[in-house]
mmCIF file of C-alpha atoms in Angstrom:
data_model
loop_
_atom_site.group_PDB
_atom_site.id
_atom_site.type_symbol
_atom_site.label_atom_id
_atom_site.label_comp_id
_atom_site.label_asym_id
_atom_site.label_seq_id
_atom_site.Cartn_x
_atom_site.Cartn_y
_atom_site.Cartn_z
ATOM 1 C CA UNK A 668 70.874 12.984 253.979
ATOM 2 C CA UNK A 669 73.933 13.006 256.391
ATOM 3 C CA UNK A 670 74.476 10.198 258.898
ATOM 4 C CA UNK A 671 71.281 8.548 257.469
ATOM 5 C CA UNK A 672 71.938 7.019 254.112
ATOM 6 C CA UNK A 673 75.260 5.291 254.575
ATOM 7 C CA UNK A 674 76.509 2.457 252.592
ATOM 8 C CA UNK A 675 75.001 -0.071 254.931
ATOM 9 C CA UNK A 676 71.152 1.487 254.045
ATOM 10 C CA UNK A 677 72.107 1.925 250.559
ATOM 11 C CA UNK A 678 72.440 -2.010 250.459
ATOM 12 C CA UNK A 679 69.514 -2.836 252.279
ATOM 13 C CA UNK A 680 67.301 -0.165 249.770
ATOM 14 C CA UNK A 681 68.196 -1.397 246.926
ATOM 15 C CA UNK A 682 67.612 -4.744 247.419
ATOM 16 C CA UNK A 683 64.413 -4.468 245.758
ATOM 17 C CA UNK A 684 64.382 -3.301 242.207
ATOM 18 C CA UNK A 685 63.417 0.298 241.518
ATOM 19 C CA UNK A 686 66.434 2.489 241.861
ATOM 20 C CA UNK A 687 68.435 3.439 239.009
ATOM 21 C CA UNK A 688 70.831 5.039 240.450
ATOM 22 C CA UNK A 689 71.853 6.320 244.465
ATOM 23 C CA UNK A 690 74.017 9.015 246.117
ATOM 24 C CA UNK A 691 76.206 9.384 248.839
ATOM 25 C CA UNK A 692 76.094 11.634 251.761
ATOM 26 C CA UNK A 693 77.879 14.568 251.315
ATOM 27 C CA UNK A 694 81.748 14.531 251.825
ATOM 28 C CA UNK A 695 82.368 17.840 252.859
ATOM 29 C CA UNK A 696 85.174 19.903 251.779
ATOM 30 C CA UNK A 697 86.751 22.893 253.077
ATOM 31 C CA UNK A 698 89.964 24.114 251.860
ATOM 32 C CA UNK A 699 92.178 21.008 251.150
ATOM 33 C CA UNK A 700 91.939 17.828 249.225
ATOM 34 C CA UNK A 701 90.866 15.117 251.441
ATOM 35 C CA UNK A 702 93.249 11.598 251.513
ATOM 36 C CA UNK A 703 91.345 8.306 250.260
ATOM 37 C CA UNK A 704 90.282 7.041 253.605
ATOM 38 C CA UNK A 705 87.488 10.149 253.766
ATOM 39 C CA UNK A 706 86.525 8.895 250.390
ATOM 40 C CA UNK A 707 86.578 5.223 251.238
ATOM 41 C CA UNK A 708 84.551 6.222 254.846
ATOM 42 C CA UNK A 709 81.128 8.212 252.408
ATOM 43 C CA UNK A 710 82.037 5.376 249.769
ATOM 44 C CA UNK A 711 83.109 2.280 250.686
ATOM 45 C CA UNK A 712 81.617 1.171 247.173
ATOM 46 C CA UNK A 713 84.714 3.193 245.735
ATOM 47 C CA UNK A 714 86.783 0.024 246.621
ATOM 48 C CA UNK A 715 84.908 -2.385 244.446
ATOM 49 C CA UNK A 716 84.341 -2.578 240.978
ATOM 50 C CA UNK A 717 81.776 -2.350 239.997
ATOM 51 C CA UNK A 718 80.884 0.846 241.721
ATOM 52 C CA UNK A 719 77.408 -0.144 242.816
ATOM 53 C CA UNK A 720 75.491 -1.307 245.892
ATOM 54 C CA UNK A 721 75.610 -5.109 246.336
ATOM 55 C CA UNK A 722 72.341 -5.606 243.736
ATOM 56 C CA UNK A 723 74.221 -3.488 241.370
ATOM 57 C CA UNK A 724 73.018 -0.070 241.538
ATOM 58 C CA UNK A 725 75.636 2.432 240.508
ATOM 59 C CA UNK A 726 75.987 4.731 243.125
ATOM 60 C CA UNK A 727 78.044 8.690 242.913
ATOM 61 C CA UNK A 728 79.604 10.458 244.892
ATOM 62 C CA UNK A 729 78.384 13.490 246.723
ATOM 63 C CA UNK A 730 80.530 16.754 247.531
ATOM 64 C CA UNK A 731 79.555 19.803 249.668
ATOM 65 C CA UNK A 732 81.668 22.971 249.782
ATOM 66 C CA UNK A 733 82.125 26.537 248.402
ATOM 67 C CA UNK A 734 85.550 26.941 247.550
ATOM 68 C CA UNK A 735 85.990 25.847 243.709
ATOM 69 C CA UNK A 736 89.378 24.913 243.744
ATOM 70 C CA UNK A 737 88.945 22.682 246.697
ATOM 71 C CA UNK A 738 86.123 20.745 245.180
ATOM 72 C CA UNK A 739 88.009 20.595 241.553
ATOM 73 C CA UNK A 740 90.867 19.100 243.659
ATOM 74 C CA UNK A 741 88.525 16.611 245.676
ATOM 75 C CA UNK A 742 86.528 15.710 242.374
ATOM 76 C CA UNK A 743 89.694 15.046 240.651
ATOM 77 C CA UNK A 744 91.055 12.569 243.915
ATOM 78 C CA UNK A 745 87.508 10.831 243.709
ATOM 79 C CA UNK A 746 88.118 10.427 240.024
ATOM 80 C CA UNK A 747 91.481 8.526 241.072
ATOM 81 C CA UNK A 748 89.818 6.543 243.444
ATOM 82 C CA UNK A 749 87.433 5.385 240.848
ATOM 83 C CA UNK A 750 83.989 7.468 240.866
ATOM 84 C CA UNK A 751 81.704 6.880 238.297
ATOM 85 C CA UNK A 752 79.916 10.422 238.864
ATOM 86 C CA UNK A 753 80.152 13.333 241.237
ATOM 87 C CA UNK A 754 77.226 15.301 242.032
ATOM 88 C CA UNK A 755 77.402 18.848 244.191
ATOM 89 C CA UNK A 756 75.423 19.239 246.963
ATOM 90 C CA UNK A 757 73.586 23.311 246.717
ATOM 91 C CA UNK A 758 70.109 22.232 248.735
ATOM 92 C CA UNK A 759 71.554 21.133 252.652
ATOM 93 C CA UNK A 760 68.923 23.221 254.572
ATOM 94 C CA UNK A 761 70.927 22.668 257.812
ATOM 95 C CA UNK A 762 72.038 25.467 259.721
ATOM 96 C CA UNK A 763 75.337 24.514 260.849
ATOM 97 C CA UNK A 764 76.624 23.670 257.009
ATOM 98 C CA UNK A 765 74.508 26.699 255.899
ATOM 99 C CA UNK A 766 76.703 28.774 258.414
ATOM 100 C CA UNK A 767 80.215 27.196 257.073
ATOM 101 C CA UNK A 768 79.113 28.469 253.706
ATOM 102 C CA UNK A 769 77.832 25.068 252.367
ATOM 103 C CA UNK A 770 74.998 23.567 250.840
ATOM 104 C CA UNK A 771 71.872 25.891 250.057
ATOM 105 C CA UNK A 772 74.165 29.058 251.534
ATOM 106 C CA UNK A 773 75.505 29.216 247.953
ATOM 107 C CA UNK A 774 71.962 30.074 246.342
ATOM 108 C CA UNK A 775 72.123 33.163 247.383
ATOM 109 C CA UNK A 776 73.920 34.071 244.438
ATOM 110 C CA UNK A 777 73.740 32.056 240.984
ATOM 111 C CA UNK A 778 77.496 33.264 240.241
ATOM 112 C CA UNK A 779 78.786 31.028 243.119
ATOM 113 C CA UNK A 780 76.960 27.969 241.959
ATOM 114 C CA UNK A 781 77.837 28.228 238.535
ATOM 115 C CA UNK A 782 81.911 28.790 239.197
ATOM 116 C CA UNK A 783 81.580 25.689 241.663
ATOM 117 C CA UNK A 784 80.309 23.386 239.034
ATOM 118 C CA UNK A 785 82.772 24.842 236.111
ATOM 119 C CA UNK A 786 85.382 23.935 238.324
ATOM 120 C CA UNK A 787 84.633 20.439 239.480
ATOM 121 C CA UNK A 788 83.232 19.984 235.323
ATOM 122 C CA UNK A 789 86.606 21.374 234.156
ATOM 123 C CA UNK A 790 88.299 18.955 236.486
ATOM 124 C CA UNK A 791 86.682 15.967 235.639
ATOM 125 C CA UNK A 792 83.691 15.931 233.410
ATOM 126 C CA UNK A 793 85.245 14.801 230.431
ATOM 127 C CA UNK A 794 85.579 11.527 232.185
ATOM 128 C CA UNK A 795 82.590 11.220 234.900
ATOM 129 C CA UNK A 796 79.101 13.218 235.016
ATOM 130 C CA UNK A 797 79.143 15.847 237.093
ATOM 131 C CA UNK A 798 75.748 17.025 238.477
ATOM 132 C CA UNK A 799 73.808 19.085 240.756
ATOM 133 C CA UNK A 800 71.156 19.304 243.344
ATOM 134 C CA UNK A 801 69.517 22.613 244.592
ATOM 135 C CA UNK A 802 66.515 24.114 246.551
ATOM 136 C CA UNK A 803 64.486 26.850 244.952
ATOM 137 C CA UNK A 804 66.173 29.434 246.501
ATOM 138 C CA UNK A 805 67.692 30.195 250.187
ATOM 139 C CA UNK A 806 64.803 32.797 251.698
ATOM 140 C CA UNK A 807 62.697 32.717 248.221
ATOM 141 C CA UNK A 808 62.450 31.613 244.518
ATOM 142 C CA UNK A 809 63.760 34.695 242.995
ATOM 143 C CA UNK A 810 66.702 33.549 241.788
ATOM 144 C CA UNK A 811 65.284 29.513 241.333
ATOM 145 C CA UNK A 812 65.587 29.850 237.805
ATOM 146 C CA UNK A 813 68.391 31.676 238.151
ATOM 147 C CA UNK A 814 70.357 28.685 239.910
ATOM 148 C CA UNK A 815 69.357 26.145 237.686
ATOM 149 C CA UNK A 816 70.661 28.170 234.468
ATOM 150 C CA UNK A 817 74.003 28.537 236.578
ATOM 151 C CA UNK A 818 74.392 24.789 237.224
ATOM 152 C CA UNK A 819 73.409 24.088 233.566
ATOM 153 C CA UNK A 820 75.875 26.554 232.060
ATOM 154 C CA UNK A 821 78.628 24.988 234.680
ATOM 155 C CA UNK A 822 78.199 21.829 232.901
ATOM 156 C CA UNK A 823 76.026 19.989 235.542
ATOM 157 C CA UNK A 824 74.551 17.054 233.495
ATOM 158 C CA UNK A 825 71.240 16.521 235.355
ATOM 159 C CA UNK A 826 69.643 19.089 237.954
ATOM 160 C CA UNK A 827 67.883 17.556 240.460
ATOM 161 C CA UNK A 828 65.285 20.066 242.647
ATOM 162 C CA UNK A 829 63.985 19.522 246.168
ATOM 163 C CA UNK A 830 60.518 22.017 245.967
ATOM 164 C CA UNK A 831 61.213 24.188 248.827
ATOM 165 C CA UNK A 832 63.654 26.859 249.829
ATOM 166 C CA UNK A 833 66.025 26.972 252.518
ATOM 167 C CA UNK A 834 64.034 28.642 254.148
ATOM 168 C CA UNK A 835 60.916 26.171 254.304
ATOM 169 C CA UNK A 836 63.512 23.343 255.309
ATOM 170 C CA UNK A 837 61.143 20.475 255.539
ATOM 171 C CA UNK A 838 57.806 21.971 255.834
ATOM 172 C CA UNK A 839 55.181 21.067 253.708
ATOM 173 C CA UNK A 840 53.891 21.556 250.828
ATOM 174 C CA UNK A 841 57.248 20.914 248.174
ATOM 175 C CA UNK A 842 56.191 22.999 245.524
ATOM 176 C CA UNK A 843 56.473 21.136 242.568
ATOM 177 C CA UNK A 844 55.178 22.935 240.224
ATOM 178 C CA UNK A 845 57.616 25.326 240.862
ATOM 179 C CA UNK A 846 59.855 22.389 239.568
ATOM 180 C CA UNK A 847 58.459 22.632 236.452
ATOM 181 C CA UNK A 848 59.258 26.216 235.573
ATOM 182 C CA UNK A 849 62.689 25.292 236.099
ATOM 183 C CA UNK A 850 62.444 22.078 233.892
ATOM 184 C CA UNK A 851 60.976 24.381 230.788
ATOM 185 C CA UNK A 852 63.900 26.757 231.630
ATOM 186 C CA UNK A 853 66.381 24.022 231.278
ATOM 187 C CA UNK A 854 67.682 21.594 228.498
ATOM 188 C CA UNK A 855 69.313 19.570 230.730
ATOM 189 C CA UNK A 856 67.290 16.887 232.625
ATOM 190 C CA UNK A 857 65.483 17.560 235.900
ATOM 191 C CA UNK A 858 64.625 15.692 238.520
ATOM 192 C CA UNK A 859 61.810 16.468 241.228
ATOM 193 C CA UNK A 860 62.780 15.831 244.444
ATOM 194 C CA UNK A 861 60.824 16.471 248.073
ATOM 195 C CA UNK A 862 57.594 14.889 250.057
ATOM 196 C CA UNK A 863 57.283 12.025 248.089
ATOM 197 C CA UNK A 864 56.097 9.544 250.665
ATOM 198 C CA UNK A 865 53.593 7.122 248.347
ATOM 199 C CA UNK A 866 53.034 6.216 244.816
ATOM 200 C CA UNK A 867 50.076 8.826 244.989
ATOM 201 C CA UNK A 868 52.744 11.500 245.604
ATOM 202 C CA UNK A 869 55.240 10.134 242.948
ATOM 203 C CA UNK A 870 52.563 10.856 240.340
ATOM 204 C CA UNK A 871 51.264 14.359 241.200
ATOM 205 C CA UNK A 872 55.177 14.988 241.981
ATOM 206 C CA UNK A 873 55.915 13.725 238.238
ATOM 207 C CA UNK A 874 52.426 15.788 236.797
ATOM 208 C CA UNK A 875 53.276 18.973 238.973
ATOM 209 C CA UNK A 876 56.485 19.181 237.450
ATOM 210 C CA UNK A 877 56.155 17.667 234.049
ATOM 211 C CA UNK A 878 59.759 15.512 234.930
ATOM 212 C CA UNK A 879 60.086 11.981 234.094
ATOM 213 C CA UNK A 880 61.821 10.786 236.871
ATOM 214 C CA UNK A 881 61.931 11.168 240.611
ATOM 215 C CA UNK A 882 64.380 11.621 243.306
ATOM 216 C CA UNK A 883 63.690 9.848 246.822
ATOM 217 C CA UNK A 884 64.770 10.691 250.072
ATOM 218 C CA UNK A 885 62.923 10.476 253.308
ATOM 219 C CA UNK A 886 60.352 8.588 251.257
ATOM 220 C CA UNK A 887 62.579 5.828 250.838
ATOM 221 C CA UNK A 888 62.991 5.079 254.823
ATOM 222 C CA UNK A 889 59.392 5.877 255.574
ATOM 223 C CA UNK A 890 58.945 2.617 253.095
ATOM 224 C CA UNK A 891 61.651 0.931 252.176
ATOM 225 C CA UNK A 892 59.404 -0.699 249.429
ATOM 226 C CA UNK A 893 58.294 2.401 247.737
ATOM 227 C CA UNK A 894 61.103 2.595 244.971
ATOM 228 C CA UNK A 895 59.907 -0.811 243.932
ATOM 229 C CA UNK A 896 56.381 -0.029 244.325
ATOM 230 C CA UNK A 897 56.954 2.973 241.424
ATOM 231 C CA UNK A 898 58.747 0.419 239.394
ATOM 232 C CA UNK A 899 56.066 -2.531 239.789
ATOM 233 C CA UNK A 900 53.670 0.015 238.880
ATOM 234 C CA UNK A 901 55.415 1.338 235.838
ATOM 235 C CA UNK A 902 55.736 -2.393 234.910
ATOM 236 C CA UNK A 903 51.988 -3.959 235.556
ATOM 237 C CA UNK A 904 49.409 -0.934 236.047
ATOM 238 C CA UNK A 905 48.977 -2.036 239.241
ATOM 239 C CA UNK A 906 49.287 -1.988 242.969
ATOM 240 C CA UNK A 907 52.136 -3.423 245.355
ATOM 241 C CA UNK A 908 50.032 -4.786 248.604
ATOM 242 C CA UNK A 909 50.718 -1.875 251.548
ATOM 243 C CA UNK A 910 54.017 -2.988 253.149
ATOM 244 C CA UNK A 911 53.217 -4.550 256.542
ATOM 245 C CA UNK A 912 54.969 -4.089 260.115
ATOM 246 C CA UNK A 913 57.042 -7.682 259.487
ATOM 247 C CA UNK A 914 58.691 -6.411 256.495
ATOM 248 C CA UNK A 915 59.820 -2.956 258.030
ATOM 249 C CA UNK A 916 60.973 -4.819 261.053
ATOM 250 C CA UNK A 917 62.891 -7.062 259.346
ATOM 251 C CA UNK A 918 65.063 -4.559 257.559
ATOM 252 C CA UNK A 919 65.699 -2.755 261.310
ATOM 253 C CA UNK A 920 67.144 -5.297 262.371
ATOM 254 C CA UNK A 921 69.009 -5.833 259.678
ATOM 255 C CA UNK A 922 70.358 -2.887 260.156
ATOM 256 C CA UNK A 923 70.944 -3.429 263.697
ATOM 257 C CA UNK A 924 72.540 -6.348 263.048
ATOM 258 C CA UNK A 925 75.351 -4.746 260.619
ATOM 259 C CA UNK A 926 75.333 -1.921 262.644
ATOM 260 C CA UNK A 927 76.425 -3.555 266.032
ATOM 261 C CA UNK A 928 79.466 -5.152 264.503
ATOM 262 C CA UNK A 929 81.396 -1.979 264.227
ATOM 263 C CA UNK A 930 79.304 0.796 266.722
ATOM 264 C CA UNK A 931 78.452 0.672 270.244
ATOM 265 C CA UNK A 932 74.736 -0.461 270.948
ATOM 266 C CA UNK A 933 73.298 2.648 272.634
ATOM 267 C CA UNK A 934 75.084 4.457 269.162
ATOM 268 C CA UNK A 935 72.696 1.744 267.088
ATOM 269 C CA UNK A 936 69.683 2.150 269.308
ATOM 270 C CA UNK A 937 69.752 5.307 268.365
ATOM 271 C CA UNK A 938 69.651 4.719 264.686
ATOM 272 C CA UNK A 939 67.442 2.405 264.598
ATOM 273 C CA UNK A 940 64.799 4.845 266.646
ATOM 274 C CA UNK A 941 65.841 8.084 263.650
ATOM 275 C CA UNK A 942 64.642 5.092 261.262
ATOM 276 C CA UNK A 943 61.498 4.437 262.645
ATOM 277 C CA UNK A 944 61.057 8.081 262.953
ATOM 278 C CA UNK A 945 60.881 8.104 259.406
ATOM 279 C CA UNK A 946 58.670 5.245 258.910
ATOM 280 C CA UNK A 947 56.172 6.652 261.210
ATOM 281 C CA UNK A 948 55.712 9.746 259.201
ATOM 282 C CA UNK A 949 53.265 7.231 257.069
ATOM 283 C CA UNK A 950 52.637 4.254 258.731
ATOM 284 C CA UNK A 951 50.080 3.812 261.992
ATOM 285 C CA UNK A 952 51.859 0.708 262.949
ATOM 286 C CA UNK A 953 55.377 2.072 263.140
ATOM 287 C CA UNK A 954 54.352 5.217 264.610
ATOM 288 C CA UNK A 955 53.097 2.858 267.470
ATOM 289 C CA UNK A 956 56.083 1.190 268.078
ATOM 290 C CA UNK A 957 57.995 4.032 267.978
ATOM 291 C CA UNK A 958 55.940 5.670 271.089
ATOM 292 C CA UNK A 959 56.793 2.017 272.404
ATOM 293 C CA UNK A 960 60.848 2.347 271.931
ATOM 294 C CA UNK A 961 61.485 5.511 271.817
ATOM 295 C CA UNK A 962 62.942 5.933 275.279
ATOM 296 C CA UNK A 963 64.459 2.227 275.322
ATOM 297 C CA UNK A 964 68.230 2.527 274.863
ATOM 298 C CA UNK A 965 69.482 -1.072 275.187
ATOM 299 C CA UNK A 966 69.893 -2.316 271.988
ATOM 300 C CA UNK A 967 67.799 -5.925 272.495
ATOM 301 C CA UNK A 968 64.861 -4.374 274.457
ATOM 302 C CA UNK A 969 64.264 -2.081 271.401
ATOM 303 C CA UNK A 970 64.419 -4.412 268.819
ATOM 304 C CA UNK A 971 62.101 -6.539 270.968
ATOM 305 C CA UNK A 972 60.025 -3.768 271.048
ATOM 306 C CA UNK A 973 60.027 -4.405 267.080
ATOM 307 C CA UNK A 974 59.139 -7.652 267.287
ATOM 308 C CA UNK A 975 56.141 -8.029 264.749
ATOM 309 C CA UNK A 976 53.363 -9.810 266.179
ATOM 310 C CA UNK A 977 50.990 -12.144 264.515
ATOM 311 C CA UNK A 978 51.777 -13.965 260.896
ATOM 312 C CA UNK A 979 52.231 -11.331 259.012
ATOM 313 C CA UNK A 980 54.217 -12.211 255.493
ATOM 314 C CA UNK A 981 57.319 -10.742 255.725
ATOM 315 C CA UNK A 982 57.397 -8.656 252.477
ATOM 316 C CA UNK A 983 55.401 -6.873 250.329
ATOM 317 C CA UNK A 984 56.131 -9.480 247.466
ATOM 318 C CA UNK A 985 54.402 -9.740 244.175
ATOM 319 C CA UNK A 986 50.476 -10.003 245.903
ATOM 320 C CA UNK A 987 48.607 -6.751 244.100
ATOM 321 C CA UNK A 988 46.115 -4.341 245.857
ATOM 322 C CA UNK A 989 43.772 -3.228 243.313
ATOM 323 C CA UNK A 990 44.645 -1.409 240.107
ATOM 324 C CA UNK A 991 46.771 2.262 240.591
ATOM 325 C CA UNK A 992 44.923 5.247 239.501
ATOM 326 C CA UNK A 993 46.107 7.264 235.770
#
């Protein structure tokens, strides 16, 4: 998720418990091992040990490229620089990396992605986990299960699968069933990843595909809660009350707020507004303050814009909503 889950957001999402584990945005690499201040920029986590957010969630590094000497060489600099895990980014749907020969480009043949993830396993996997994320294909799902062998016999320690090829890009549904045929292929784990938006989705992700656990994406900024909501589920049987409009305000501008100290305002206005655009995608409230803001671009009048009216409590908290469905 490129210029969306930076280190900043990772913080702020994993505040509440749920995650076990997060990942970077992509570093991208081209033909030359990158100094440590690219590393440090994607990873600023890198420079602390432990290598986790600031509630302690271990977080790995992401790559992006095609050339497998250039990502051995980059996996073995963010091995110096202290990585705890590097996983390969094979499902990035956008066109621009897609031309450069990056991301899902690569599925179009199962050779490519299994020589990429030798080399960067060869380079450091004795050490660190290496691992892999891919779409089901780039203009079908011939060669899904064809992929996942390839990352599997590269040495890719977990698979994670976003339900749609390139070609779909963000449309619904995510097939995940379709995750599951690559899960009985495989004897490494997989994980499901794509349109999980509620805890309703989570489960028919989780039966769909027959995998245990769950990746988030967009879910996770459409409600910053819903990591914890799986978790308090998993723990009690039950419901998290729905998040209200005072909780998702207050973690924009907390954003803003970190954001402001080192960007220019119209730069964080902006951010803040590609946030809310997630949080809309679920949510009647912030879909109506987005129509509100979303042509504001001084910082202040948008985030007054977010002001939450009423007394709402300002987080989901422990209060329960019924019991959740088997």
């Amino acid at each position: 998720m490129e210029g969306v889950i930076d280190a900043d957001t990772r913080a702020l999402l994993t505040r509440q418990a749920g995650f076990d584990w997060v990942v970077t945005e992509f570093v991208r690499v081209v033909d030359a091992r990158l100094p440590p201040r690219v590393f440090y920029k994607h990873c600023p986590e890198l420079q602390h040990s432990p290598r986790t957010t600031p509630s302690g969630v271990p977080v790995q590094l992401q790559l992006l490229g095609s050339d497998p000497a250039a990502l051995a060489a980059n996996a073995a600099q963010a091995l110096r620089l202290g990585a705890i895990g590097i996983d390969l980014n094979f499902g990035c749907p956008a066109k621009l990396v897609n031309r450069h020969d990056g991301g899902a480009s690569l599925l179009r043949d199962p050779r490519r992605v299994h020589v990429a993830v030798a080399a960067v396993h060869e380079a450091v996997g004795h050490c660190i986990p290496v691992t892999a994320k891919i779409r089901l294909g780039f203009a079908d799902r011939r060669l899904a299960l064809a992929c996942g062998r390839a990352a599997q016999a590269g040495g890719a320690r977990h698979l994670v699968v976003h339900g749609r090829t390139r070609e779909e890009g963000y449309r619904p549904p995510a097939h995940w069933e379709w995750i599951g045929r690559i899960r009985r292929d495989l004897t490494i784990p997989v994980i499901a990843n794509g349109d999980i938006w509620t805890l309703e989705d989570y489960w028919k992700a989780r039966t769909l595909s027959g995998c245990r656990h769950v990746m988030l994406g967009r879910g996770a900024l459409a409600d910053p809660w819903l990591a914890a909501r799986i978790r308090h589920w998993h723990l009690t049987g039950k419901r998290l009350a729905v998040t209200p409009w005072a909780a998702r305000a207050e973690i924009l501008h907390e954003f803003a707020t970190l954001k402001r100290k080192i960007l220019p305002e119209r730069i964080v206005a902006s951010l803040i507004k590609q946030w809310l655009n997630h949080m809309r995608r679920a949510d009647a409230e912030a879909a109506r303050r987005f129509q509100r803001v979303k042509r504001l671009t001084l910082l202040d009048e948008l985030l007054a814009g977010l002001q939450a009216d009423g007394a709402e409590p300002a987080s989901p908290g422990p209060s329960l909503a019924g019991a959740a469905a088997g």
